[in-house]
Amino acid sequence: MHSADEFIQHLQLEQHVEGGYYCSSYRSAQQFDDARQLWTSIYFLLRDGEVSNFHRLTADEMWYFHAGQSLTIYMIDEQGELTTAKLGLDFAAGERPQFLVPKGAIFGSAMNQPGFSLVGCMVSPGFTFDDFELFGQETLLAMYPQHQQVIERLSRKIKS
């Protein structure tokens, strides 16, 4: 069994602004438009105590489970409804090995057990940081006070 540090070193992962570690693993040679590739893919890793803070993309993002512990993706849709999806391999516990986060959803993730979680994320059209919006806790609590517990867990005390 590999450790989180082995994956970070071998895959040359760097700290991500939303939390955890990542690296680009592929950028399509085909263009979607003048600014973006048709699709892009990253490795993303969370360790104990780390979360993927709430953010939003302007494109769909497919998540793929690779190794470690399962994680839960938390999504707030445009109507303010909070839904979750468990990413992992324990089918009896409702986990699945891949899941699509639809564009426009505000989402973040956290592990379900101690350890680490290594996933892959594919975005189409291809990811650029121009399409990325990170949310601060104050903003989200003003918008969705009914989700206070998960917002406090998956966001920082910054203004967005």
GROMACS .gro file of C-alpha atoms in nm:
model
  160
    1MET     CA    1   0.000   0.000   0.000
    2HIS     CA    2   0.134   0.342  -0.095
    3SER     CA    3   0.131   0.638   0.141
    4ALA     CA    4   0.006   0.989   0.071
    5ASP     CA    5   0.365   1.117   0.077
    6GLU     CA    6   0.467   0.858  -0.185
    7PHE     CA    7   0.188   0.971  -0.417
    8ILE     CA    8   0.274   1.338  -0.358
    9GLN     CA    9   0.639   1.273  -0.443
   10HIS     CA   10   0.592   1.027  -0.732
   11LEU     CA   11   0.315   1.225  -0.904
   12GLN     CA   12   0.485   1.559  -0.824
   13LEU     CA   13   0.173   1.698  -0.659
   14GLU     CA   14   0.165   2.060  -0.542
   15GLN     CA   15  -0.061   2.235  -0.293
   16HIS     CA   16  -0.393   2.343  -0.445
   17VAL     CA   17  -0.560   2.676  -0.360
   18GLU     CA   18  -0.883   2.490  -0.273
   19GLY     CA   19  -0.697   2.255  -0.034
   20GLY     CA   20  -0.515   1.926  -0.082
   21TYR     CA   21  -0.260   1.853  -0.353
   22TYR     CA   22  -0.283   1.828  -0.732
   23CYS     CA   23  -0.100   1.815  -1.062
   24SER     CA   24  -0.213   1.831  -1.420
   25SER     CA   25  -0.197   1.482  -1.570
   26TYR     CA   26  -0.324   1.558  -1.920
   27ARG     CA   27  -0.433   1.846  -2.143
   28SER     CA   28  -0.611   1.752  -2.463
   29ALA     CA   29  -0.434   1.845  -2.786
   30GLN     CA   30  -0.775   1.936  -2.930
   31GLN     CA   31  -0.902   2.286  -2.865
   32PHE     CA   32  -1.253   2.366  -2.746
   33ASP     CA   33  -1.210   2.734  -2.831
   34ASP     CA   34  -0.926   2.985  -2.851
   35ALA     CA   35  -0.872   2.979  -2.473
   36ARG     CA   36  -0.933   2.617  -2.368
   37GLN     CA   37  -0.852   2.260  -2.455
   38LEU     CA   38  -1.134   2.016  -2.522
   39TRP     CA   39  -1.067   1.853  -2.186
   40THR     CA   40  -0.812   1.843  -1.904
   41SER     CA   41  -0.738   1.602  -1.622
   42ILE     CA   42  -0.565   1.623  -1.283
   43TYR     CA   43  -0.466   1.402  -0.993
   44PHE     CA   44  -0.604   1.534  -0.664
   45LEU     CA   45  -0.511   1.413  -0.315
   46LEU     CA   46  -0.646   1.488   0.031
   47ARG     CA   47  -0.468   1.389   0.354
   48ASP     CA   48  -0.598   1.373   0.712
   49GLY     CA   49  -0.753   1.703   0.814
   50GLU     CA   50  -0.759   1.846   0.461
   51VAL     CA   51  -1.070   1.927   0.260
   52SER     CA   52  -1.146   2.055  -0.085
   53ASN     CA   53  -1.303   2.392  -0.003
   54PHE     CA   54  -1.628   2.497  -0.167
   55HIS     CA   55  -1.573   2.626  -0.519
   56ARG     CA   56  -1.755   2.643  -0.853
   57LEU     CA   57  -1.655   2.567  -1.211
   58THR     CA   58  -1.814   2.675  -1.538
   59ALA     CA   59  -1.772   2.322  -1.680
   60ASP     CA   60  -1.869   1.969  -1.582
   61GLU     CA   61  -1.611   1.778  -1.373
   62MET     CA   62  -1.593   1.398  -1.367
   63TRP     CA   63  -1.431   1.253  -1.053
   64TYR     CA   64  -1.257   0.911  -1.054
   65PHE     CA   65  -1.150   0.721  -0.741
   66HIS     CA   66  -0.793   0.586  -0.753
   67ALA     CA   67  -0.660   0.491  -0.408
   68GLY     CA   68  -0.687   0.532  -0.031
   69GLN     CA   69  -1.005   0.611   0.160
   70SER     CA   70  -1.338   0.709   0.011
   71LEU     CA   71  -1.451   1.069   0.014
   72THR     CA   72  -1.778   1.255  -0.003
   73ILE     CA   73  -1.845   1.528  -0.257
   74TYR     CA   74  -2.082   1.794  -0.120
   75MET     CA   75  -2.275   1.998  -0.378
   76ILE     CA   76  -2.505   2.298  -0.347
   77ASP     CA   77  -2.711   2.346  -0.662
   78GLU     CA   78  -2.848   2.671  -0.804
   79GLN     CA   79  -3.169   2.630  -0.599
   80GLY     CA   80  -2.969   2.594  -0.275
   81GLU     CA   81  -3.025   2.220  -0.232
   82LEU     CA   82  -2.737   2.029  -0.072
   83THR     CA   83  -2.666   1.682  -0.211
   84THR     CA   84  -2.379   1.440  -0.160
   85ALA     CA   85  -2.206   1.162  -0.350
   86LYS     CA   86  -1.966   0.908  -0.202
   87LEU     CA   87  -1.662   0.834  -0.418
   88GLY     CA   88  -1.496   0.498  -0.350
   89LEU     CA   89  -1.527   0.124  -0.404
   90ASP     CA   90  -1.755   0.009  -0.120
   91PHE     CA   91  -2.071  -0.042  -0.325
   92ALA     CA   92  -2.264  -0.170  -0.021
   93ALA     CA   93  -2.201   0.166   0.149
   94GLY     CA   94  -2.335   0.355  -0.152
   95GLU     CA   95  -1.996   0.449  -0.293
   96ARG     CA   96  -1.923   0.460  -0.665
   97PRO     CA   97  -1.590   0.477  -0.851
   98GLN     CA   98  -1.681   0.784  -1.058
   99PHE     CA   99  -1.922   1.076  -1.030
  100LEU     CA  100  -2.007   1.382  -1.239
  101VAL     CA  101  -2.026   1.722  -1.066
  102PRO     CA  102  -2.239   1.939  -1.297
  103LYS     CA  103  -2.118   2.281  -1.403
  104GLY     CA  104  -2.245   2.562  -1.186
  105ALA     CA  105  -2.267   2.355  -0.867
  106ILE     CA  106  -2.084   2.488  -0.562
  107PHE     CA  107  -1.891   2.188  -0.435
  108GLY     CA  108  -1.616   2.060  -0.210
  109SER     CA  109  -1.510   1.727  -0.066
  110ALA     CA  110  -1.381   1.558   0.249
  111MET     CA  111  -1.259   1.210   0.333
  112ASN     CA  112  -1.487   0.969   0.514
  113GLN     CA  113  -1.213   0.801   0.724
  114PRO     CA  114  -0.857   0.882   0.835
  115GLY     CA  115  -0.583   0.832   0.579
  116PHE     CA  116  -0.572   0.985   0.234
  117SER     CA  117  -0.776   0.986  -0.084
  118LEU     CA  118  -0.632   0.999  -0.436
  119VAL     CA  119  -0.876   1.083  -0.714
  120GLY     CA  120  -0.865   1.202  -1.072
  121CYS     CA  121  -1.076   1.489  -1.204
  122MET     CA  122  -1.151   1.546  -1.573
  123VAL     CA  123  -1.301   1.879  -1.681
  124SER     CA  124  -1.467   1.947  -2.016
  125PRO     CA  125  -1.429   2.195  -2.170
  126GLY     CA  126  -1.075   2.209  -2.033
  127PHE     CA  127  -1.005   2.374  -1.699
  128THR     CA  128  -0.859   2.721  -1.664
  129PHE     CA  129  -0.837   2.921  -1.342
  130ASP     CA  130  -1.052   3.184  -1.515
  131ASP     CA  131  -1.338   2.931  -1.481
  132PHE     CA  132  -1.270   2.870  -1.107
  133GLU     CA  133  -1.445   3.053  -0.821
  134LEU     CA  134  -1.342   2.985  -0.459
  135PHE     CA  135  -1.600   3.078  -0.193
  136GLY     CA  136  -1.536   3.219   0.152
  137GLN     CA  137  -1.736   3.108   0.454
  138GLU     CA  138  -1.903   3.446   0.510
  139THR     CA  139  -2.041   3.459   0.156
  140LEU     CA  140  -2.175   3.102   0.164
  141LEU     CA  141  -2.335   3.141   0.507
  142ALA     CA  142  -2.517   3.452   0.384
  143MET     CA  143  -2.643   3.263   0.079
  144TYR     CA  144  -2.719   2.924   0.241
  145PRO     CA  145  -2.752   2.956   0.621
  146GLN     CA  146  -2.942   2.626   0.629
  147HIS     CA  147  -2.615   2.445   0.542
  148GLN     CA  148  -2.407   2.606   0.818
  149GLN     CA  149  -2.244   2.285   0.945
  150VAL     CA  150  -2.106   2.170   0.610
  151ILE     CA  151  -2.016   2.525   0.502
  152GLU     CA  152  -1.810   2.575   0.818
  153ARG     CA  153  -1.633   2.243   0.749
  154LEU     CA  154  -1.563   2.306   0.377
  155SER     CA  155  -1.480   2.677   0.358
  156ARG     CA  156  -1.234   2.926   0.501
  157LYS     CA  157  -1.309   3.245   0.689
  158ILE     CA  158  -1.225   3.471   0.396
  159LYS     CA  159  -1.441   3.700   0.189
  160SER     CA  160  -1.505   3.584  -0.166
   0.00000   0.00000   0.00000
